[in-house]
PDB file of C-alpha atoms in Angstrom:
ATOM      1  CA  MET Z   1     203.563 296.896  68.692  1.00 77.00           C
ATOM      2  CA  ASN Z   2     206.090 294.319  69.929  1.00 86.00           C
ATOM      3  CA  PRO Z   3     204.435 290.838  69.844  1.00 89.00           C
ATOM      4  CA  ILE Z   4     205.560 290.074  73.420  1.00 93.00           C
ATOM      5  CA  ILE Z   5     204.020 293.307  74.748  1.00 91.00           C
ATOM      6  CA  TRP Z   6     200.879 292.644  72.691  1.00 89.00           C
ATOM      7  CA  ALA Z   7     200.579 289.091  74.083  1.00 93.00           C
ATOM      8  CA  THR Z   8     201.140 290.350  77.651  1.00 93.00           C
ATOM      9  CA  LEU Z   9     198.401 292.987  77.318  1.00 92.00           C
ATOM     10  CA  ILE Z  10     195.875 290.602  75.781  1.00 92.00           C
ATOM     11  CA  SER Z  11     196.581 287.856  78.347  1.00 94.00           C
ATOM     12  CA  SER Z  12     196.309 290.292  81.284  1.00 94.00           C
ATOM     13  CA  LEU Z  13     193.065 291.611  79.752  1.00 93.00           C
ATOM     14  CA  ALA Z  14     191.663 288.069  79.683  1.00 94.00           C
ATOM     15  CA  THR Z  15     193.041 287.179  83.133  1.00 95.00           C
ATOM     16  CA  SER Z  16     191.622 290.315  84.776  1.00 94.00           C
ATOM     17  CA  THR Z  17     188.082 289.551  83.573  1.00 94.00           C
ATOM     18  CA  ILE Z  18     188.394 285.937  84.758  1.00 95.00           C
ATOM     19  CA  ILE Z  19     189.671 287.160  88.193  1.00 94.00           C
ATOM     20  CA  THR Z  20     186.587 289.374  88.603  1.00 93.00           C
ATOM     21  CA  MET Z  21     184.217 286.658  87.384  1.00 93.00           C
ATOM     22  CA  THR Z  22     185.557 283.972  89.726  1.00 93.00           C
ATOM     23  CA  SER Z  23     186.146 286.055  92.861  1.00 91.00           C
ATOM     24  CA  ASN Z  24     183.924 285.955  95.920  1.00 91.00           C
ATOM     25  CA  HIS Z  25     185.884 288.730  97.669  1.00 91.00           C
ATOM     26  CA  TRP Z  26     185.263 292.410  96.943  1.00 93.00           C
ATOM     27  CA  LEU Z  27     188.967 293.358  96.905  1.00 93.00           C
ATOM     28  CA  LEU Z  28     189.787 290.641  94.364  1.00 94.00           C
ATOM     29  CA  ALA Z  29     186.902 291.765  92.167  1.00 94.00           C
ATOM     30  CA  TRP Z  30     188.124 295.366  92.387  1.00 94.00           C
ATOM     31  CA  LEU Z  31     191.677 294.251  91.582  1.00 95.00           C
ATOM     32  CA  GLY Z  32     190.392 292.456  88.472  1.00 94.00           C
ATOM     33  CA  LEU Z  33     188.557 295.589  87.304  1.00 95.00           C
ATOM     34  CA  GLU Z  34     191.653 297.751  87.818  1.00 94.00           C
ATOM     35  CA  LEU Z  35     193.895 295.315  85.934  1.00 94.00           C
ATOM     36  CA  ASN Z  36     191.278 295.257  83.186  1.00 93.00           C
ATOM     37  CA  THR Z  37     191.429 299.054  82.813  1.00 94.00           C
ATOM     38  CA  LEU Z  38     195.240 299.187  82.851  1.00 94.00           C
ATOM     39  CA  SER Z  39     195.488 296.426  80.214  1.00 94.00           C
ATOM     40  CA  ILE Z  40     193.269 298.184  77.663  1.00 94.00           C
ATOM     41  CA  LEU Z  41     194.822 301.672  77.999  1.00 94.00           C
ATOM     42  CA  PRO Z  42     197.968 300.958  75.877  1.00 93.00           C
ATOM     43  CA  LEU Z  43     195.736 299.338  73.221  1.00 92.00           C
ATOM     44  CA  ILE Z  44     193.608 302.489  72.910  1.00 93.00           C
ATOM     45  CA  MET Z  45     196.730 304.660  72.925  1.00 92.00           C
ATOM     46  CA  LYS Z  46     198.568 302.625  70.264  1.00 90.00           C
ATOM     47  CA  PRO Z  47     197.734 304.835  67.219  1.00 88.00           C
ATOM     48  CA  HIS Z  48     199.862 307.945  67.915  1.00 86.00           C
ATOM     49  CA  HIS Z  49     197.049 310.377  67.298  1.00 89.00           C
ATOM     50  CA  PRO Z  50     195.630 313.220  69.470  1.00 90.00           C
ATOM     51  CA  ARG Z  51     192.155 311.639  69.305  1.00 92.00           C
ATOM     52  CA  ALA Z  52     193.516 308.312  70.600  1.00 93.00           C
ATOM     53  CA  THR Z  53     195.257 310.113  73.481  1.00 93.00           C
ATOM     54  CA  GLU Z  54     192.032 311.939  74.318  1.00 94.00           C
ATOM     55  CA  ALA Z  55     190.060 308.664  74.226  1.00 94.00           C
ATOM     56  CA  THR Z  56     192.619 306.993  76.535  1.00 95.00           C
ATOM     57  CA  THR Z  57     192.466 309.882  79.040  1.00 95.00           C
ATOM     58  CA  LYS Z  58     188.654 309.880  79.061  1.00 95.00           C
ATOM     59  CA  TYR Z  59     188.526 306.101  79.491  1.00 95.00           C
ATOM     60  CA  PHE Z  60     191.089 306.121  82.304  1.00 95.00           C
ATOM     61  CA  LEU Z  61     189.362 308.910  84.269  1.00 96.00           C
ATOM     62  CA  ILE Z  62     185.911 307.317  84.024  1.00 95.00           C
ATOM     63  CA  GLN Z  63     187.101 303.810  84.922  1.00 95.00           C
ATOM     64  CA  ALA Z  64     189.256 305.106  87.802  1.00 95.00           C
ATOM     65  CA  THR Z  65     186.264 307.054  89.180  1.00 95.00           C
ATOM     66  CA  ALA Z  66     184.028 303.976  88.966  1.00 96.00           C
ATOM     67  CA  ALA Z  67     186.712 301.801  90.619  1.00 95.00           C
ATOM     68  CA  ALA Z  68     187.092 304.368  93.421  1.00 95.00           C
ATOM     69  CA  ILE Z  69     183.306 304.312  94.023  1.00 96.00           C
ATOM     70  CA  ILE Z  70     183.363 300.488  94.142  1.00 95.00           C
ATOM     71  CA  LEU Z  71     186.279 300.513  96.599  1.00 95.00           C
ATOM     72  CA  PHE Z  72     184.503 303.075  98.799  1.00 96.00           C
ATOM     73  CA  ALA Z  73     181.218 301.123  98.699  1.00 94.00           C
ATOM     74  CA  THR Z  74     182.853 297.783  99.482  1.00 94.00           C
ATOM     75  CA  THR Z  75     184.947 299.195 102.341  1.00 94.00           C
ATOM     76  CA  THR Z  76     181.759 300.670 103.843  1.00 94.00           C
ATOM     77  CA  ASN Z  77     180.045 297.312 103.313  1.00 93.00           C
ATOM     78  CA  ALA Z  78     182.885 295.476 105.111  1.00 93.00           C
ATOM     79  CA  TRP Z  79     182.629 298.003 107.938  1.00 93.00           C
ATOM     80  CA  HIS Z  80     178.885 297.339 108.331  1.00 91.00           C
ATOM     81  CA  THR Z  81     178.746 293.589 107.762  1.00 89.00           C
ATOM     82  CA  GLY Z  82     182.220 292.576 109.002  1.00 89.00           C
ATOM     83  CA  GLN Z  83     183.023 290.599 105.842  1.00 89.00           C
ATOM     84  CA  TRP Z  84     184.218 291.126 102.250  1.00 90.00           C
ATOM     85  CA  THR Z  85     181.959 288.534 100.619  1.00 91.00           C
ATOM     86  CA  ILE Z  86     180.266 289.791  97.439  1.00 89.00           C
ATOM     87  CA  THR Z  87     176.954 288.091  98.219  1.00 85.00           C
ATOM     88  CA  HIS Z  88     176.608 289.935 101.565  1.00 86.00           C
ATOM     89  CA  THR Z  89     175.763 293.480 100.495  1.00 87.00           C
ATOM     90  CA  THR Z  90     173.826 296.242 102.265  1.00 89.00           C
ATOM     91  CA  PRO Z  91     171.221 298.265 100.252  1.00 89.00           C
ATOM     92  CA  THR Z  92     173.392 301.443 100.334  1.00 90.00           C
ATOM     93  CA  THR Z  93     176.415 299.523  99.032  1.00 91.00           C
ATOM     94  CA  ALA Z  94     174.266 297.919  96.318  1.00 91.00           C
ATOM     95  CA  THR Z  95     173.070 301.351  95.115  1.00 92.00           C
ATOM     96  CA  LEU Z  96     176.619 302.767  95.045  1.00 94.00           C
ATOM     97  CA  ILE Z  97     177.895 299.714  93.174  1.00 93.00           C
ATOM     98  CA  THR Z  98     175.015 300.015  90.687  1.00 93.00           C
ATOM     99  CA  ILE Z  99     176.059 303.628  89.971  1.00 94.00           C
ATOM    100  CA  ALA Z 100     179.722 302.622  89.569  1.00 95.00           C
ATOM    101  CA  ILE Z 101     178.851 299.766  87.197  1.00 94.00           C
ATOM    102  CA  MET Z 102     176.569 302.033  85.150  1.00 94.00           C
ATOM    103  CA  LEU Z 103     179.544 304.391  84.814  1.00 94.00           C
ATOM    104  CA  LYS Z 104     181.798 301.499  83.751  1.00 94.00           C
ATOM    105  CA  LEU Z 105     179.294 300.179  81.206  1.00 94.00           C
ATOM    106  CA  GLY Z 106     178.549 303.633  79.803  1.00 92.00           C
ATOM    107  CA  LEU Z 107     174.806 303.482  80.475  1.00 94.00           C
ATOM    108  CA  ALA Z 108     172.617 306.598  80.431  1.00 88.00           C
ATOM    109  CA  PRO Z 109     172.754 309.099  82.114  1.00 89.00           C
ATOM    110  CA  THR Z 110     176.526 308.425  82.525  1.00 88.00           C
ATOM    111  CA  HIS Z 111     177.020 307.562  78.845  1.00 91.00           C
ATOM    112  CA  LEU Z 112     178.605 310.707  77.369  1.00 92.00           C
ATOM    113  CA  TRP Z 113     182.200 309.406  77.560  1.00 94.00           C
ATOM    114  CA  TYR Z 114     181.430 306.247  75.590  1.00 94.00           C
ATOM    115  CA  PRO Z 115     180.921 307.550  72.010  1.00 93.00           C
ATOM    116  CA  GLY Z 116     184.006 309.787  72.384  1.00 92.00           C
ATOM    117  CA  VAL Z 117     186.206 306.868  73.471  1.00 94.00           C
ATOM    118  CA  LEU Z 118     184.984 304.615  70.659  1.00 94.00           C
ATOM    119  CA  GLN Z 119     185.476 307.401  68.118  1.00 93.00           C
ATOM    120  CA  GLY Z 120     189.110 307.762  69.192  1.00 91.00           C
ATOM    121  CA  SER Z 121     189.867 304.019  69.058  1.00 92.00           C
ATOM    122  CA  THR Z 122     190.595 301.677  66.163  1.00 92.00           C
ATOM    123  CA  LEU Z 123     187.727 299.347  65.142  1.00 93.00           C
ATOM    124  CA  TYR Z 124     189.250 296.277  66.806  1.00 93.00           C
ATOM    125  CA  THR Z 125     189.930 298.180  70.058  1.00 93.00           C
ATOM    126  CA  ALA Z 126     186.364 299.527  69.911  1.00 94.00           C
ATOM    127  CA  LEU Z 127     185.212 295.909  69.555  1.00 94.00           C
ATOM    128  CA  ILE Z 128     187.084 294.927  72.746  1.00 94.00           C
ATOM    129  CA  ILE Z 129     185.633 297.920  74.634  1.00 94.00           C
ATOM    130  CA  SER Z 130     182.110 297.092  73.403  1.00 93.00           C
ATOM    131  CA  THR Z 131     182.223 293.371  74.192  1.00 94.00           C
ATOM    132  CA  TRP Z 132     184.935 291.922  76.437  1.00 93.00           C
ATOM    133  CA  GLN Z 133     185.177 294.986  78.717  1.00 93.00           C
ATOM    134  CA  LYS Z 134     181.495 294.701  79.622  1.00 93.00           C
ATOM    135  CA  ILE Z 135     181.692 291.116  80.911  1.00 94.00           C
ATOM    136  CA  ALA Z 136     183.389 291.854  84.271  1.00 93.00           C
ATOM    137  CA  PRO Z 137     181.045 294.697  85.408  1.00 93.00           C
ATOM    138  CA  LEU Z 138     177.997 292.660  84.346  1.00 94.00           C
ATOM    139  CA  THR Z 139     179.274 289.695  86.376  1.00 92.00           C
ATOM    140  CA  LEU Z 140     179.266 291.909  89.486  1.00 92.00           C
ATOM    141  CA  LEU Z 141     175.642 292.827  88.728  1.00 91.00           C
ATOM    142  CA  TYR Z 142     174.771 289.118  88.484  1.00 91.00           C
ATOM    143  CA  LEU Z 143     176.523 288.348  91.789  1.00 90.00           C
ATOM    144  CA  THR Z 144     174.751 291.178  93.666  1.00 89.00           C
ATOM    145  CA  HIS Z 145     171.442 290.686  91.806  1.00 87.00           C
ATOM    146  CA  ASN Z 146     169.380 289.818  94.918  1.00 86.00           C
ATOM    147  CA  HIS Z 147     170.442 292.984  96.748  1.00 87.00           C
ATOM    148  CA  LEU Z 148     170.004 295.488  93.903  1.00 88.00           C
ATOM    149  CA  ASN Z 149     167.239 298.070  93.690  1.00 88.00           C
ATOM    150  CA  HIS Z 150     165.270 296.822  90.697  1.00 89.00           C
ATOM    151  CA  THR Z 151     163.395 300.122  90.243  1.00 91.00           C
ATOM    152  CA  ILE Z 152     166.691 301.999  89.730  1.00 91.00           C
ATOM    153  CA  LEU Z 153     167.945 299.284  87.356  1.00 92.00           C
ATOM    154  CA  LEU Z 154     164.734 299.358  85.336  1.00 94.00           C
ATOM    155  CA  LEU Z 155     164.812 303.177  85.069  1.00 94.00           C
ATOM    156  CA  ILE Z 156     168.475 303.169  83.981  1.00 94.00           C
ATOM    157  CA  GLY Z 157     167.804 300.374  81.484  1.00 94.00           C
ATOM    158  CA  LEU Z 158     164.818 302.077  79.859  1.00 95.00           C
ATOM    159  CA  LEU Z 159     166.579 305.468  79.810  1.00 95.00           C
ATOM    160  CA  SER Z 160     169.631 303.893  78.137  1.00 96.00           C
ATOM    161  CA  ALA Z 161     167.470 302.162  75.531  1.00 95.00           C
ATOM    162  CA  ALA Z 162     165.710 305.451  74.752  1.00 95.00           C
ATOM    163  CA  VAL Z 163     168.879 307.590  74.713  1.00 94.00           C
ATOM    164  CA  GLY Z 164     170.852 305.040  72.661  1.00 94.00           C
ATOM    165  CA  GLY Z 165     168.063 304.741  70.104  1.00 92.00           C
ATOM    166  CA  MET Z 166     167.380 308.472  69.751  1.00 93.00           C
ATOM    167  CA  ALA Z 167     171.010 309.682  69.766  1.00 92.00           C
ATOM    168  CA  GLY Z 168     172.056 306.994  67.258  1.00 90.00           C
ATOM    169  CA  LEU Z 169     169.677 308.485  64.671  1.00 92.00           C
ATOM    170  CA  ASN Z 170     171.560 311.765  64.720  1.00 84.00           C
ATOM    171  CA  GLN Z 171     175.024 310.358  63.872  1.00 89.00           C
ATOM    172  CA  THR Z 172     177.006 310.198  60.643  1.00 91.00           C
ATOM    173  CA  GLN Z 173     180.133 308.481  62.029  1.00 91.00           C
ATOM    174  CA  THR Z 174     180.204 304.683  62.086  1.00 91.00           C
ATOM    175  CA  ARG Z 175     181.853 304.210  65.481  1.00 91.00           C
ATOM    176  CA  LYS Z 176     179.492 306.676  67.153  1.00 93.00           C
ATOM    177  CA  ILE Z 177     176.489 304.837  65.687  1.00 94.00           C
ATOM    178  CA  MET Z 178     177.960 301.596  67.069  1.00 94.00           C
ATOM    179  CA  ALA Z 179     178.530 303.272  70.456  1.00 94.00           C
ATOM    180  CA  PHE Z 180     174.904 304.414  70.752  1.00 95.00           C
ATOM    181  CA  SER Z 181     173.757 300.998  69.521  1.00 94.00           C
ATOM    182  CA  SER Z 182     175.809 299.446  72.335  1.00 95.00           C
ATOM    183  CA  ILE Z 183     174.269 301.833  74.906  1.00 95.00           C
ATOM    184  CA  ALA Z 184     170.748 300.867  73.738  1.00 95.00           C
ATOM    185  CA  HIS Z 185     171.562 297.135  73.830  1.00 95.00           C
ATOM    186  CA  MET Z 186     173.037 297.435  77.327  1.00 95.00           C
ATOM    187  CA  GLY Z 187     169.861 299.243  78.372  1.00 95.00           C
ATOM    188  CA  TRP Z 188     167.721 296.317  77.234  1.00 94.00           C
ATOM    189  CA  LEU Z 189     170.135 293.893  78.905  1.00 94.00           C
ATOM    190  CA  ILE Z 190     169.820 295.699  82.257  1.00 94.00           C
ATOM    191  CA  THR Z 191     166.020 295.787  81.835  1.00 93.00           C
ATOM    192  CA  ALA Z 192     166.043 292.012  81.195  1.00 93.00           C
ATOM    193  CA  MET Z 193     168.231 291.521  84.280  1.00 91.00           C
ATOM    194  CA  THR Z 194     165.612 293.078  86.577  1.00 90.00           C
ATOM    195  CA  MET Z 195     163.132 290.427  85.425  1.00 88.00           C
ATOM    196  CA  THR Z 196     165.109 287.237  84.723  1.00 88.00           C
ATOM    197  CA  PRO Z 197     168.926 286.940  84.951  1.00 87.00           C
ATOM    198  CA  SER Z 198     168.899 283.943  82.559  1.00 90.00           C
ATOM    199  CA  LEU Z 199     167.161 286.107  79.941  1.00 92.00           C
ATOM    200  CA  ALA Z 200     169.922 288.709  80.388  1.00 93.00           C
ATOM    201  CA  THR Z 201     172.542 285.975  79.791  1.00 93.00           C
ATOM    202  CA  LEU Z 202     170.880 285.028  76.500  1.00 94.00           C
ATOM    203  CA  MET Z 203     170.684 288.719  75.553  1.00 94.00           C
ATOM    204  CA  MET Z 204     174.387 289.142  76.364  1.00 94.00           C
ATOM    205  CA  ILE Z 205     175.420 286.172  74.198  1.00 95.00           C
ATOM    206  CA  ILE Z 206     173.341 287.467  71.251  1.00 95.00           C
ATOM    207  CA  TYR Z 207     174.757 290.974  71.764  1.00 95.00           C
ATOM    208  CA  LEU Z 208     178.357 289.652  71.801  1.00 95.00           C
ATOM    209  CA  ILE Z 209     177.836 287.658  68.580  1.00 96.00           C
ATOM    210  CA  MET Z 210     176.083 290.532  66.767  1.00 95.00           C
ATOM    211  CA  THR Z 211     178.593 293.200  67.824  1.00 95.00           C
ATOM    212  CA  THR Z 212     181.616 291.033  67.002  1.00 95.00           C
ATOM    213  CA  THR Z 213     180.193 290.276  63.546  1.00 95.00           C
ATOM    214  CA  MET Z 214     179.397 293.943  62.880  1.00 94.00           C
ATOM    215  CA  PHE Z 215     182.787 295.288  63.984  1.00 94.00           C
ATOM    216  CA  THR Z 216     184.665 292.557  62.073  1.00 95.00           C
ATOM    217  CA  LEU Z 217     182.719 293.418  58.896  1.00 95.00           C
ATOM    218  CA  LEU Z 218     183.401 297.134  59.367  1.00 93.00           C
ATOM    219  CA  ALA Z 219     187.104 296.505  60.007  1.00 92.00           C
ATOM    220  CA  SER Z 220     187.462 294.326  56.908  1.00 92.00           C
ATOM    221  CA  THR Z 221     185.876 296.985  54.678  1.00 88.00           C
TER     222      THR Z 221
END
């Protein structure tokens, strides 16, 4: 890939996450998520292989669906509350946003796309999808934490931990094992978030370090 194009994609990937993390306006947050999706698509598609094309299509459809749900939820929220501030969220909006973020993060029961996408990507792209791409959706969960339904979060978290653990045992392909490992870790992270957000932050940092190390080792061998 042309170094200029590569640099543009990586910088827009970084910028989009920062936009979502620093925004206090729902439309800006949504814009960041969309830019994030569009930046990673050419990176997944780079190896000219049918599996990479399939992974890109799956990723695009899932992320576009989740973004559409977020846009719908936030527009409804603005209609009810009269403002676009992230911290002012109605319970219905919070539930819809939780579902959309679960879809974006690949948590159970909306996890089936995730192993397929990782299997069709290169190891370094899979690393980006497993680490950097999870920061923006998780930030939205942190920002709306007080309005979220903790019972739903806890159920999703425990289900993801169980599904990730059980399904990972049945795999022979490295990237699929890593995908199910990621689903299980995200499950524990969401469970931690229902109790103490600071604990979830610590969990996230440990997860990022462990996953980066693992993928780097796999890529080098």
